[in-house]
Coordinates of N, CA and C and ligand atoms in Angstrom, one line a residue:
M133 N 0.8 -1.2 0.0 CA 0.0 0.0 0.0 C 0.9 1.3 0.0
I134 N 1.8 1.3 0.9 CA 2.7 2.4 1.0 C 3.6 2.5 -0.3
L135 N 4.0 1.3 -0.7 CA 4.9 1.2 -1.9 C 4.1 1.8 -3.1
D136 N 2.8 1.4 -3.2 CA 1.9 1.9 -4.2 C 1.8 3.4 -4.2
Q137 N 1.7 3.9 -3.1 CA 1.6 5.4 -3.0 C 2.9 6.1 -3.4
I138 N 4.0 5.4 -3.0 CA 5.3 6.0 -3.4 C 5.4 6.1 -4.9
I139 N 5.1 4.9 -5.6 CA 5.2 4.8 -7.0 C 4.3 5.9 -7.7
R140 N 3.0 6.0 -7.2 CA 2.1 6.9 -7.8 C 2.6 8.4 -7.6
C141 N 3.2 8.6 -6.5 CA 3.8 9.9 -6.2 C 4.9 10.2 -7.1
K142 N 5.8 9.2 -7.4 CA 6.9 9.4 -8.3 C 6.4 9.7 -9.7
V143 N 5.4 9.0 -10.2 CA 4.9 9.2 -11.5 C 4.3 10.6 -11.6
N144 N 3.5 11.0 -10.6 CA 2.9 12.3 -10.6 C 4.0 13.4 -10.6
F145 N 5.0 13.2 -9.8 CA 6.1 14.1 -9.7 C 6.8 14.3 -11.1
M146 N 7.0 13.1 -11.8 CA 7.7 13.1 -13.1 C 6.8 13.8 -14.1
Q147 N 5.5 13.6 -14.1 CA 4.6 14.3 -15.0 C 4.7 15.8 -14.8
V148 N 4.6 16.2 -13.6 CA 4.6 17.6 -13.3 C 5.9 18.2 -13.7
L149 N 7.0 17.5 -13.4 CA 8.3 18.0 -13.7 C 8.5 18.1 -15.2
N150 N 8.1 17.0 -16.0 CA 8.3 17.0 -17.4 C 7.5 18.1 -18.1
N151 N 6.2 18.3 -17.6 CA 5.4 19.4 -18.1 C 6.0 20.7 -17.9
W152 N 6.5 20.9 -16.7 CA 7.1 22.1 -16.4 C 8.4 22.4 -17.3
L153 N 9.2 21.3 -17.5 CA 10.4 21.5 -18.3 C 10.0 21.7 -19.7
N154 N 9.0 21.0 -20.3 CA 8.6 21.2 -21.7 C 8.0 22.6 -21.9
N155 N 7.2 23.0 -20.9 CA 6.6 24.3 -21.0 C 7.6 25.4 -21.0
N156 N 8.7 25.1 -20.3 CA 9.7 26.1 -20.1 C 10.9 26.0 -21.1
H157 N 10.7 25.1 -22.1 CA 11.8 24.8 -23.0 C 13.1 24.4 -22.4
L158 N 13.0 23.7 -21.4 CA 14.2 23.3 -20.6 C 14.4 21.8 -20.7
S159 N 14.0 21.1 -21.8 CA 14.1 19.7 -21.8 C 15.5 19.2 -21.7
K160 N 16.5 20.1 -21.8 CA 17.9 19.8 -21.7 C 18.0 19.0 -20.3
F161 N 17.2 19.4 -19.4 CA 17.3 18.8 -18.1 C 16.7 17.4 -18.0
N162 N 16.1 17.0 -19.2 CA 15.6 15.6 -19.2 C 16.7 14.6 -19.0
I163 N 17.9 15.0 -19.4 CA 19.0 14.1 -19.2 C 19.2 13.8 -17.7
F164 N 19.1 14.9 -17.0 CA 19.2 14.8 -15.5 C 18.1 13.9 -14.9
T165 N 16.8 14.2 -15.4 CA 15.7 13.4 -14.8 C 15.8 12.0 -15.3
N166 N 16.2 11.8 -16.6 CA 16.3 10.5 -17.1 C 17.4 9.6 -16.5
T167 N 18.4 10.3 -16.0 CA 19.5 9.6 -15.3 C 19.0 9.1 -13.9
I168 N 18.2 9.9 -13.3 CA 17.7 9.4 -12.0 C 16.5 8.4 -12.1
F169 N 15.6 8.8 -13.0 CA 14.4 7.9 -13.2 C 14.6 7.2 -14.6
K170 N 14.4 6.0 -14.7 CA 14.6 5.2 -15.9 C 14.1 5.8 -17.1
Q171 N 15.0 6.0 -18.2 CA 14.6 6.7 -19.4 C 13.8 5.8 -20.3
K172 N 12.7 6.3 -20.9 CA 12.0 5.6 -21.9 C 12.5 5.9 -23.3
C173 N 12.3 5.0 -24.3 CA 12.7 5.2 -25.6 C 12.1 6.5 -26.2
L174 N 12.9 7.4 -26.8 CA 12.4 8.6 -27.3 C 11.4 8.5 -28.4
L175 N 11.5 7.3 -29.1 CA 10.6 7.1 -30.3 C 9.3 6.3 -30.0
C176 N 9.5 5.2 -29.2 CA 8.3 4.4 -29.0 C 7.9 4.3 -27.5
A177 N 8.6 5.0 -26.6 CA 8.3 5.0 -25.2 C 8.5 3.7 -24.5
S178 N 9.2 2.7 -25.1 CA 9.5 1.5 -24.5 C 10.4 1.7 -23.3
P179 N 10.2 1.0 -22.2 CA 11.1 1.2 -21.1 C 12.5 0.7 -21.3
Q180 N 12.8 0.0 -22.4 CA 14.1 -0.6 -22.7 C 15.1 0.3 -23.3
A181 N 15.0 1.6 -23.1 CA 16.0 2.5 -23.7 C 17.4 2.3 -23.2
N182 N 18.4 2.5 -24.1 CA 19.8 2.4 -23.6 C 20.2 3.8 -23.2
K183 N 21.5 4.0 -23.0 CA 22.0 5.3 -22.5 C 21.8 6.5 -23.4
I184 N 21.6 6.2 -24.7 CA 21.3 7.3 -25.6 C 19.8 7.6 -25.8
G185 N 19.0 6.9 -25.1 CA 17.6 7.2 -25.1 C 16.8 6.4 -26.2
L186 N 17.3 5.4 -26.8 CA 16.6 4.6 -27.8 C 16.6 3.2 -27.5
C187 N 15.5 2.4 -27.8 CA 15.5 1.0 -27.6 C 16.1 0.3 -28.8
G188 N 16.5 -1.0 -28.6 CA 17.2 -1.7 -29.7 C 16.4 -1.8 -31.0
L189 N 15.1 -2.0 -30.9 CA 14.3 -2.1 -32.1 C 14.2 -0.8 -32.9
C190 N 14.0 0.3 -32.2 CA 14.0 1.6 -32.9 C 15.4 1.9 -33.5
L191 N 16.4 1.6 -32.7 CA 17.8 1.8 -33.2 C 18.0 1.1 -34.5
N192 N 17.6 -0.2 -34.5 CA 17.8 -1.0 -35.8 C 17.0 -0.5 -36.9
D193 N 15.9 0.1 -36.6 CA 15.0 0.6 -37.7 C 15.4 2.0 -38.3
L194 N 16.4 2.6 -37.7 CA 16.8 4.0 -38.2 C 17.5 3.8 -39.5
P195 N 17.3 4.9 -40.4 CA 17.9 4.8 -41.7 C 19.4 5.0 -41.7
W196 N 20.2 4.0 -41.4 CA 21.6 4.1 -41.3 C 22.3 4.4 -42.6
H197 N 23.3 5.2 -42.6 CA 24.0 5.6 -43.8 C 24.7 4.4 -44.4
P198 N 24.5 4.1 -45.7 CA 25.1 2.8 -46.2 C 26.7 2.9 -46.3
K199 N 27.2 1.7 -46.1 CA 28.7 1.6 -46.1 C 29.3 1.7 -47.5
T200 N 28.5 1.5 -48.5 CA 29.0 1.6 -49.9 C 29.1 3.0 -50.4
S201 N 28.9 4.0 -49.6 CA 28.9 5.4 -50.1 C 30.3 5.9 -50.5
C202 N 30.3 6.9 -51.3 CA 31.6 7.6 -51.6 C 32.3 8.1 -50.4
P203 N 33.6 7.7 -50.1 CA 34.2 8.1 -48.9 C 34.5 9.6 -48.8
Q204 N 34.4 10.3 -50.0 CA 34.7 11.7 -50.0 C 33.5 12.6 -49.8
C205 N 32.4 12.2 -50.5 CA 31.2 13.1 -50.4 C 30.0 12.4 -49.6
G206 N 30.1 11.1 -49.4 CA 29.1 10.5 -48.6 C 27.8 10.1 -49.4
L207 N 27.8 10.4 -50.7 CA 26.6 10.0 -51.5 C 26.8 8.5 -52.0
A208 N 25.7 7.9 -52.4 CA 25.8 6.5 -52.9 C 26.7 6.4 -54.0
S209 N 27.6 5.3 -54.0 CA 28.4 5.0 -55.1 C 28.6 3.5 -55.1
G210 N 28.9 2.9 -56.2 CA 29.0 1.5 -56.3 C 30.2 1.0 -55.4
S211 N 31.3 1.6 -55.6 CA 32.5 1.3 -54.7 C 33.5 2.4 -54.9
G212 N 34.1 2.9 -53.9 CA 35.1 3.9 -53.9 C 34.6 5.3 -54.2
I213 N 35.5 6.1 -54.7 CA 35.2 7.6 -54.9 C 34.2 7.7 -56.1
C214 N 33.2 8.5 -56.0 CA 32.2 8.6 -57.0 C 32.7 9.5 -58.2
G215 N 32.0 9.4 -59.3 CA 32.4 10.1 -60.5 C 32.5 11.6 -60.3
S216 N 31.5 12.1 -59.5 CA 31.4 13.5 -59.3 C 32.6 14.0 -58.5
C217 N 33.1 13.3 -57.5 CA 34.2 13.7 -56.7 C 35.5 13.6 -57.6
I218 N 35.6 12.6 -58.5 CA 36.7 12.5 -59.4 C 36.8 13.7 -60.4
S219 N 35.7 14.0 -61.0 CA 35.7 15.0 -62.0 C 35.8 16.4 -61.4
S220 N 35.2 16.6 -60.3 CA 35.2 17.9 -59.6 C 35.3 17.8 -58.1
P221 N 36.6 17.5 -57.6 CA 36.7 17.2 -56.2 C 36.3 18.3 -55.3
P222 N 35.6 18.0 -54.2 CA 35.2 19.0 -53.2 C 36.5 19.4 -52.4
D223 N 36.4 20.5 -51.6 CA 37.5 20.9 -50.8 C 37.7 20.1 -49.6
F224 N 36.8 19.3 -49.2 CA 37.0 18.4 -48.1 C 37.4 17.0 -48.6
D225 N 38.1 16.3 -47.7 CA 38.7 15.0 -48.2 C 37.9 13.8 -47.9
A226 N 37.0 13.9 -46.9 CA 36.2 12.7 -46.5 C 35.0 13.1 -45.8
T227 N 34.0 12.2 -45.9 CA 32.7 12.5 -45.2 C 32.3 11.2 -44.5
S228 N 31.9 11.4 -43.3 CA 31.3 10.3 -42.5 C 30.0 10.7 -41.9
A229 N 28.9 10.0 -42.3 CA 27.6 10.3 -41.8 C 27.0 9.1 -41.1
V230 N 26.2 9.4 -40.1 CA 25.7 8.3 -39.3 C 24.4 7.8 -40.0
F231 N 23.6 8.7 -40.5 CA 22.2 8.4 -41.0 C 22.0 9.0 -42.4
L232 N 21.1 8.5 -43.1 CA 20.5 9.2 -44.2 C 19.4 10.1 -43.6
Y233 N 19.2 11.2 -44.3 CA 18.3 12.2 -43.7 C 16.8 11.8 -44.1
G234 N 16.3 10.8 -43.4 CA 14.9 10.3 -43.7 C 14.2 10.1 -42.4
F235 N 13.0 9.7 -42.5 CA 12.2 9.5 -41.2 C 12.8 8.4 -40.4
P236 N 12.9 8.5 -39.1 CA 12.4 9.6 -38.2 C 13.5 10.6 -37.9
I237 N 14.7 10.4 -38.5 CA 15.8 11.3 -38.2 C 15.5 12.8 -38.5
D238 N 14.8 13.0 -39.7 CA 14.4 14.3 -40.1 C 13.5 15.0 -39.0
A239 N 12.5 14.2 -38.5 CA 11.6 14.7 -37.5 C 12.4 15.0 -36.2
M240 N 13.3 14.0 -35.8 CA 14.1 14.2 -34.6 C 15.0 15.5 -34.7
M241 N 15.5 15.7 -35.9 CA 16.4 16.8 -36.1 C 15.6 18.1 -36.0
Q242 N 14.4 18.1 -36.5 CA 13.5 19.3 -36.4 C 13.2 19.6 -35.0
R243 N 12.9 18.6 -34.2 CA 12.6 18.7 -32.8 C 13.8 19.3 -32.1
Y244 N 15.0 18.8 -32.5 CA 16.2 19.2 -31.8 C 16.5 20.7 -32.1
K245 N 16.4 21.1 -33.4 CA 16.7 22.4 -33.8 C 15.7 23.5 -33.4
Y246 N 14.4 23.1 -33.7 CA 13.4 24.1 -33.5 C 12.4 23.8 -32.4
G247 N 12.4 22.6 -31.9 CA 11.4 22.3 -30.9 C 12.1 22.4 -29.5
N248 N 11.6 21.6 -28.6 CA 12.1 21.8 -27.3 C 12.9 20.5 -26.8
M249 N 13.4 19.7 -27.8 CA 14.1 18.5 -27.3 C 15.6 18.6 -27.4
L250 N 16.1 19.6 -26.7 CA 17.5 19.8 -26.7 C 18.3 18.6 -26.3
S251 N 17.7 17.7 -25.5 CA 18.5 16.6 -25.0 C 18.9 15.7 -26.1
L252 N 18.3 15.8 -27.3 CA 18.7 15.0 -28.4 C 20.2 15.2 -28.8
Y253 N 20.8 16.3 -28.5 CA 22.2 16.5 -28.9 C 23.1 15.4 -28.3
E254 N 22.7 14.9 -27.1 CA 23.4 13.8 -26.4 C 23.3 12.6 -27.3
T255 N 22.1 12.3 -27.8 CA 21.8 11.1 -28.6 C 22.6 11.2 -29.9
F256 N 22.5 12.3 -30.6 CA 23.2 12.5 -31.9 C 24.7 12.5 -31.7
G257 N 25.2 13.1 -30.7 CA 26.6 13.2 -30.4 C 27.2 11.9 -30.1
Q258 N 26.5 11.1 -29.3 CA 27.0 9.7 -28.9 C 27.0 8.8 -30.2
L259 N 26.0 8.9 -31.0 CA 25.9 8.1 -32.2 C 27.0 8.4 -33.2
L260 N 27.3 9.7 -33.3 CA 28.4 10.2 -34.2 C 29.7 9.7 -33.6
K261 N 29.9 9.7 -32.3 CA 31.1 9.3 -31.7 C 31.3 7.8 -31.9
D262 N 30.2 7.0 -31.8 CA 30.3 5.6 -32.0 C 30.7 5.3 -33.4
K263 N 30.1 6.0 -34.4 CA 30.4 5.8 -35.8 C 31.9 6.2 -36.1
A264 N 32.3 7.3 -35.5 CA 33.6 7.8 -35.8 C 34.7 6.8 -35.3
Q265 N 34.3 6.2 -34.1 CA 35.3 5.2 -33.5 C 35.4 3.9 -34.3
L266 N 34.3 3.6 -35.0 CA 34.3 2.3 -35.7 C 35.2 2.4 -36.9
G267 N 35.1 3.5 -37.6 CA 35.8 3.6 -38.9 C 37.2 4.2 -38.7
S268 N 37.8 4.6 -39.9 CA 39.1 5.2 -39.8 C 39.0 6.6 -39.4
L269 N 37.8 7.2 -39.5 CA 37.6 8.6 -39.0 C 37.4 8.5 -37.5
N270 N 38.3 9.2 -36.9 CA 38.5 8.9 -35.4 C 39.2 10.1 -34.8
N271 N 38.8 10.4 -33.6 CA 39.4 11.6 -32.9 C 40.9 11.6 -33.0
S272 N 41.5 10.4 -32.9 CA 43.0 10.4 -32.9 C 43.6 10.7 -34.2
H273 N 42.8 10.7 -35.3 CA 43.3 11.0 -36.6 C 43.2 12.5 -37.0
V274 N 42.6 13.3 -36.1 CA 42.5 14.7 -36.4 C 43.1 15.5 -35.2
D275 N 43.5 16.7 -35.6 CA 44.1 17.6 -34.6 C 43.0 18.5 -33.9
L276 N 42.1 18.9 -34.8 CA 41.0 19.8 -34.2 C 39.6 19.3 -34.7
I277 N 38.7 19.6 -33.8 CA 37.3 19.3 -34.1 C 36.5 20.6 -34.1
I278 N 36.1 21.0 -35.3 CA 35.4 22.4 -35.4 C 34.0 22.2 -35.7
P279 N 33.1 22.7 -34.8 CA 31.6 22.7 -35.2 C 31.3 23.8 -36.2
M280 N 30.4 23.5 -37.1 CA 30.0 24.5 -38.1 C 29.6 25.8 -37.4
P281 N 30.3 26.9 -37.6 CA 30.0 28.1 -36.9 C 28.7 28.7 -37.3
M282 N 28.1 29.4 -36.3 CA 26.8 30.1 -36.5 C 27.0 31.6 -36.4
H283 N 26.3 32.3 -37.2 CA 26.4 33.8 -37.1 C 25.8 34.2 -35.8
P284 N 26.5 35.2 -35.1 CA 26.0 35.7 -33.8 C 24.5 36.0 -33.8
T285 N 24.0 36.6 -34.9 CA 22.5 36.9 -34.9 C 21.7 35.7 -34.9
R286 N 22.1 34.6 -35.6 CA 21.3 33.4 -35.6 C 21.4 32.7 -34.2
L287 N 22.6 32.8 -33.7 CA 22.9 32.2 -32.4 C 21.9 32.8 -31.3
K288 N 21.8 34.1 -31.4 CA 20.9 34.8 -30.5 C 19.4 34.4 -30.7
E289 N 19.1 34.2 -32.0 CA 17.7 33.8 -32.3 C 17.4 32.4 -31.7
R290 N 18.3 31.4 -31.9 CA 18.1 30.0 -31.6 C 18.5 29.8 -30.1
G291 N 19.5 30.4 -29.7 CA 20.0 30.3 -28.3 C 21.0 29.2 -28.1
F292 N 21.3 28.4 -29.1 CA 22.4 27.5 -29.1 C 22.8 27.1 -30.5
N293 N 24.1 26.6 -30.6 CA 24.6 26.1 -31.9 C 24.5 24.6 -31.9
Q294 N 23.6 24.0 -32.7 CA 23.4 22.6 -32.6 C 24.7 21.8 -32.9
A295 N 25.5 22.3 -33.8 CA 26.7 21.6 -34.2 C 27.7 21.6 -33.0
L296 N 27.8 22.7 -32.3 CA 28.7 22.8 -31.1 C 28.2 21.9 -30.0
E297 N 26.9 21.8 -29.8 CA 26.4 20.9 -28.7 C 26.8 19.4 -29.1
I298 N 26.7 19.0 -30.4 CA 27.1 17.7 -30.8 C 28.6 17.5 -30.6
A299 N 29.3 18.5 -31.0 CA 30.8 18.4 -31.0 C 31.3 18.3 -29.5
K300 N 30.6 18.9 -28.6 CA 30.9 18.8 -27.2 C 30.8 17.4 -26.7
V301 N 29.8 16.7 -27.1 CA 29.6 15.3 -26.7 C 30.8 14.4 -27.3
L302 N 31.1 14.7 -28.5 CA 32.1 14.0 -29.3 C 33.5 14.2 -28.6
T303 N 33.7 15.3 -28.0 CA 35.0 15.6 -27.4 C 35.0 15.6 -25.9
K304 N 34.1 14.9 -25.3 CA 34.0 14.8 -23.9 C 35.3 14.4 -23.2
N305 N 36.0 13.4 -23.8 CA 37.3 13.0 -23.2 C 38.5 13.5 -24.0
D306 N 38.2 14.5 -24.8 CA 39.2 15.0 -25.7 C 39.0 16.5 -25.9
A307 N 38.7 17.2 -24.8 CA 38.3 18.6 -24.8 C 39.3 19.5 -25.5
D308 N 40.6 19.2 -25.5 CA 41.5 20.1 -26.1 C 41.4 20.1 -27.6
K309 N 40.7 19.2 -28.2 CA 40.6 19.1 -29.7 C 39.4 20.0 -30.1
L310 N 38.5 20.3 -29.2 CA 37.3 21.1 -29.6 C 37.7 22.5 -29.8
D311 N 37.5 23.0 -31.0 CA 37.9 24.4 -31.4 C 36.7 25.2 -32.0
F312 N 36.1 26.0 -31.2 CA 35.0 26.8 -31.7 C 35.3 28.3 -31.7
R313 N 36.6 28.6 -31.7 CA 37.0 30.0 -31.7 C 37.9 30.4 -32.9
S314 N 38.6 29.4 -33.5 CA 39.5 29.7 -34.7 C 38.8 30.3 -35.9
V315 N 37.5 29.8 -36.1 CA 36.8 30.3 -37.2 C 35.4 30.8 -36.8
I316 N 35.1 32.0 -37.5 CA 33.8 32.6 -37.2 C 32.9 32.7 -38.5
R317 N 31.6 32.9 -38.3 CA 30.8 33.1 -39.4 C 30.6 34.6 -39.5
Q318 N 31.2 35.3 -40.5 CA 31.1 36.7 -40.5 C 30.0 37.3 -41.3
K319 N 29.4 36.4 -42.1 CA 28.3 36.9 -43.0 C 27.0 36.3 -42.6
L320 N 26.0 37.2 -42.5 CA 24.7 36.7 -42.1 C 24.0 36.4 -43.4
T321 N 23.7 35.1 -43.7 CA 23.2 34.7 -45.0 C 21.7 34.1 -44.8
P322 N 20.9 34.2 -45.8 CA 19.6 33.6 -45.7 C 19.8 32.1 -45.5
P323 N 18.8 31.4 -44.9 CA 19.0 29.9 -44.6 C 19.2 29.2 -46.0
Q324 N 20.2 28.3 -46.0 CA 20.6 27.5 -47.2 C 19.4 26.7 -47.7
A325 N 18.6 26.2 -46.7 CA 17.5 25.2 -47.1 C 16.6 25.8 -48.1
S326 N 16.4 27.1 -48.2 CA 15.5 27.7 -49.1 C 16.0 27.9 -50.5
L327 N 17.3 27.5 -50.8 CA 17.9 27.8 -52.0 C 18.3 26.6 -52.9
P328 N 18.3 26.7 -54.2 CA 18.9 25.6 -55.0 C 20.4 25.6 -55.0
L329 N 21.1 24.6 -55.4 CA 22.5 24.4 -55.2 C 23.4 25.6 -55.6
K330 N 23.2 26.1 -56.9 CA 24.0 27.2 -57.3 C 23.9 28.4 -56.4
A331 N 22.7 28.7 -56.0 CA 22.4 29.8 -55.2 C 23.0 29.6 -53.8
R332 N 23.1 28.4 -53.3 CA 23.7 28.0 -52.0 C 25.1 28.3 -52.0
V333 N 25.8 28.0 -53.1 CA 27.3 28.2 -53.2 C 27.6 29.7 -53.2
K334 N 26.8 30.5 -53.9 CA 26.9 31.9 -54.0 C 26.6 32.5 -52.6
N335 N 25.5 32.0 -52.0 CA 25.1 32.6 -50.7 C 26.1 32.4 -49.6
I336 N 26.8 31.3 -49.6 CA 27.7 31.0 -48.5 C 29.2 31.5 -48.8
K337 N 29.4 32.0 -50.0 CA 30.8 32.4 -50.4 C 31.3 33.5 -49.4
G338 N 32.5 33.4 -48.9 CA 33.1 34.4 -48.0 C 32.4 34.5 -46.7
A339 N 31.6 33.5 -46.3 CA 30.8 33.5 -45.0 C 31.7 33.3 -43.8
F340 N 32.9 32.6 -44.0 CA 33.7 32.3 -42.8 C 35.0 33.1 -42.8
K341 N 35.5 33.2 -41.6 CA 36.8 33.9 -41.4 C 37.6 33.2 -40.3
V342 N 38.8 32.9 -40.7 CA 39.7 32.1 -39.8 C 40.6 33.1 -39.0
N343 N 40.7 33.0 -37.7 CA 41.5 33.9 -36.9 C 42.9 33.4 -36.5
D344 N 43.1 32.1 -36.8 CA 44.3 31.4 -36.4 C 45.1 30.9 -37.6
D345 N 46.4 30.6 -37.3 CA 47.2 29.9 -38.3 C 46.9 28.4 -38.1
L346 N 46.4 27.7 -39.1 CA 46.0 26.3 -39.0 C 47.0 25.4 -39.8
T347 N 48.2 25.9 -40.1 CA 49.2 25.2 -40.9 C 49.3 23.8 -40.4
G348 N 49.1 22.8 -41.3 CA 49.4 21.4 -41.1 C 48.3 20.7 -40.3
K349 N 47.2 21.4 -39.9 CA 46.2 20.8 -39.1 C 45.3 19.9 -39.9
R350 N 45.0 18.8 -39.3 CA 43.9 17.9 -39.8 C 42.7 18.1 -39.0
I351 N 41.6 18.5 -39.7 CA 40.4 19.0 -39.0 C 39.2 18.2 -39.4
A352 N 38.4 17.9 -38.4 CA 37.0 17.4 -38.6 C 36.0 18.5 -38.4
I353 N 35.2 18.7 -39.4 CA 34.1 19.7 -39.2 C 32.8 18.9 -38.8
I354 N 32.2 19.4 -37.7 CA 30.9 18.7 -37.2 C 29.7 19.5 -37.7
D355 N 28.8 18.8 -38.3 CA 27.5 19.5 -38.6 C 26.3 18.5 -38.4
D356 N 25.1 19.0 -38.2 CA 24.0 18.1 -38.0 C 23.6 17.4 -39.3
V357 N 23.3 18.3 -40.4 CA 22.8 17.7 -41.6 C 23.7 18.2 -42.8
M358 N 24.1 17.3 -43.7 CA 24.8 17.7 -44.9 C 23.8 17.5 -46.1
T359 N 23.5 18.6 -46.7 CA 22.6 18.5 -47.8 C 23.3 18.5 -49.2
T360 N 23.6 19.7 -49.7 CA 24.4 19.8 -50.9 C 25.9 19.8 -50.6
G361 N 26.2 20.1 -49.3 CA 27.6 20.2 -48.9 C 28.2 21.6 -49.2
A362 N 27.4 22.5 -49.7 CA 27.9 23.8 -50.0 C 28.5 24.6 -48.8
S363 N 27.9 24.5 -47.7 CA 28.4 25.2 -46.5 C 29.7 24.5 -46.0
L364 N 29.7 23.2 -46.0 CA 30.8 22.4 -45.5 C 32.0 22.6 -46.5
N365 N 31.7 22.7 -47.8 CA 32.7 22.9 -48.8 C 33.4 24.3 -48.6
E366 N 32.5 25.3 -48.4 CA 33.1 26.7 -48.2 C 33.9 26.8 -47.0
L367 N 33.5 26.1 -45.9 CA 34.3 26.1 -44.7 C 35.6 25.4 -44.9
A368 N 35.5 24.2 -45.6 CA 36.7 23.4 -45.9 C 37.7 24.3 -46.7
K369 N 37.2 25.0 -47.7 CA 38.0 25.8 -48.5 C 38.7 26.9 -47.7
T370 N 38.0 27.5 -46.8 CA 38.5 28.6 -45.9 C 39.6 28.0 -45.0
L371 N 39.3 26.9 -44.4 CA 40.3 26.3 -43.5 C 41.5 25.9 -44.2
K372 N 41.4 25.4 -45.5 CA 42.6 25.0 -46.2 C 43.4 26.2 -46.6
K373 N 42.7 27.3 -46.9 CA 43.5 28.6 -47.2 C 44.3 29.0 -46.0
A374 N 43.8 28.7 -44.8 CA 44.5 29.0 -43.6 C 45.5 28.0 -43.2
G375 N 45.8 27.0 -44.1 CA 46.9 26.1 -43.9 C 46.5 24.7 -43.5
A376 N 45.2 24.4 -43.3 CA 44.8 23.0 -42.9 C 45.2 22.1 -44.1
T377 N 45.6 20.9 -43.7 CA 46.0 19.9 -44.8 C 44.9 18.9 -45.1
R378 N 44.1 18.6 -44.1 CA 43.0 17.6 -44.4 C 41.8 18.0 -43.7
I379 N 40.7 17.9 -44.4 CA 39.4 18.2 -43.8 C 38.4 17.0 -44.0
E380 N 37.8 16.7 -42.9 CA 36.8 15.6 -42.9 C 35.5 16.2 -42.4
C381 N 34.4 15.8 -43.0 CA 33.0 16.2 -42.6 C 32.4 15.1 -41.8
W382 N 32.2 15.4 -40.5 CA 31.5 14.4 -39.7 C 30.1 14.9 -39.4
V383 N 29.1 14.2 -40.0 CA 27.7 14.8 -39.9 C 26.8 13.7 -39.3
V384 N 25.7 14.1 -38.7 CA 24.8 13.2 -38.2 C 24.0 12.6 -39.3
A385 N 23.5 13.4 -40.3 CA 22.7 12.9 -41.4 C 23.1 13.5 -42.7
R386 N 23.0 12.6 -43.8 CA 23.3 13.0 -45.1 C 22.1 12.9 -46.0
T387 N 21.7 14.0 -46.7 CA 20.5 13.9 -47.5 C 20.9 13.2 -48.8
L388 N 19.9 12.6 -49.4 CA 20.1 12.0 -50.8 C 20.0 13.2 -51.8
P389 N 20.7 13.0 -52.9 CA 20.7 14.2 -53.9 C 19.3 14.3 -54.5
H390 N 18.9 15.6 -54.8 CA 17.6 15.8 -55.4 C 17.7 15.4 -56.9
K391 N 16.7 14.7 -57.3 CA 16.7 14.2 -58.7 C 16.4 15.4 -59.7
Ligands
LIG599 ZN1 11.9 2.4 -29.2
LIG600 ZN1 31.8 11.5 -54.0

């Protein structure tokens, strides 16, 4: 009887706390509450969630990025570097993506960026870390990990840089590699998502400015979604001009090309 009351009290407390957190856009603290009280799967609410907040079934069902992709741009290729990267190589040298940008990753990403599920950065960061550690793309192979910079005006609007939050998880035990100061976004550009490829390239040109000498540095750029790669390419170009020798794009999700 007493035990029953305690359980009911805990459930009520959790509901009140979660409502309060959601209403106050503070679900970042869900990590805290989830640590104390058993976390449910973010997608199906099963109580079997692992430390990143997903159950085994949902994790298996996610649209994982195929292993047969082009190692340079991350798009589908039969084997090895794709024709497009051979004929017109991008300024970055490699791309590693965890997912294809499809359901439910797209919905999760929207919730992360524009909704109130800030705690997802922990999930995405951990998945990217696991992926990076499996392959040749690995923290020990790069000197610096640079999140895609955000213009101060956009940062003010959103309140956080999603790429930086993911990069922080990735460098939890490697904090000296996290570099969010060497390069800034100096140009306030319209959102890339609204533009076709050619306009995206023009839109992002000259957007970044490097403040440090990056001679000889091998750099991983962190971003949430890679679509045409125009922003990542412009950043890679700018970093190479500042002396970087190798640039890898580590992204949570890669979109398929538009037909
Ligand atoms: Zn699930
Ligand atoms: Zn390619």
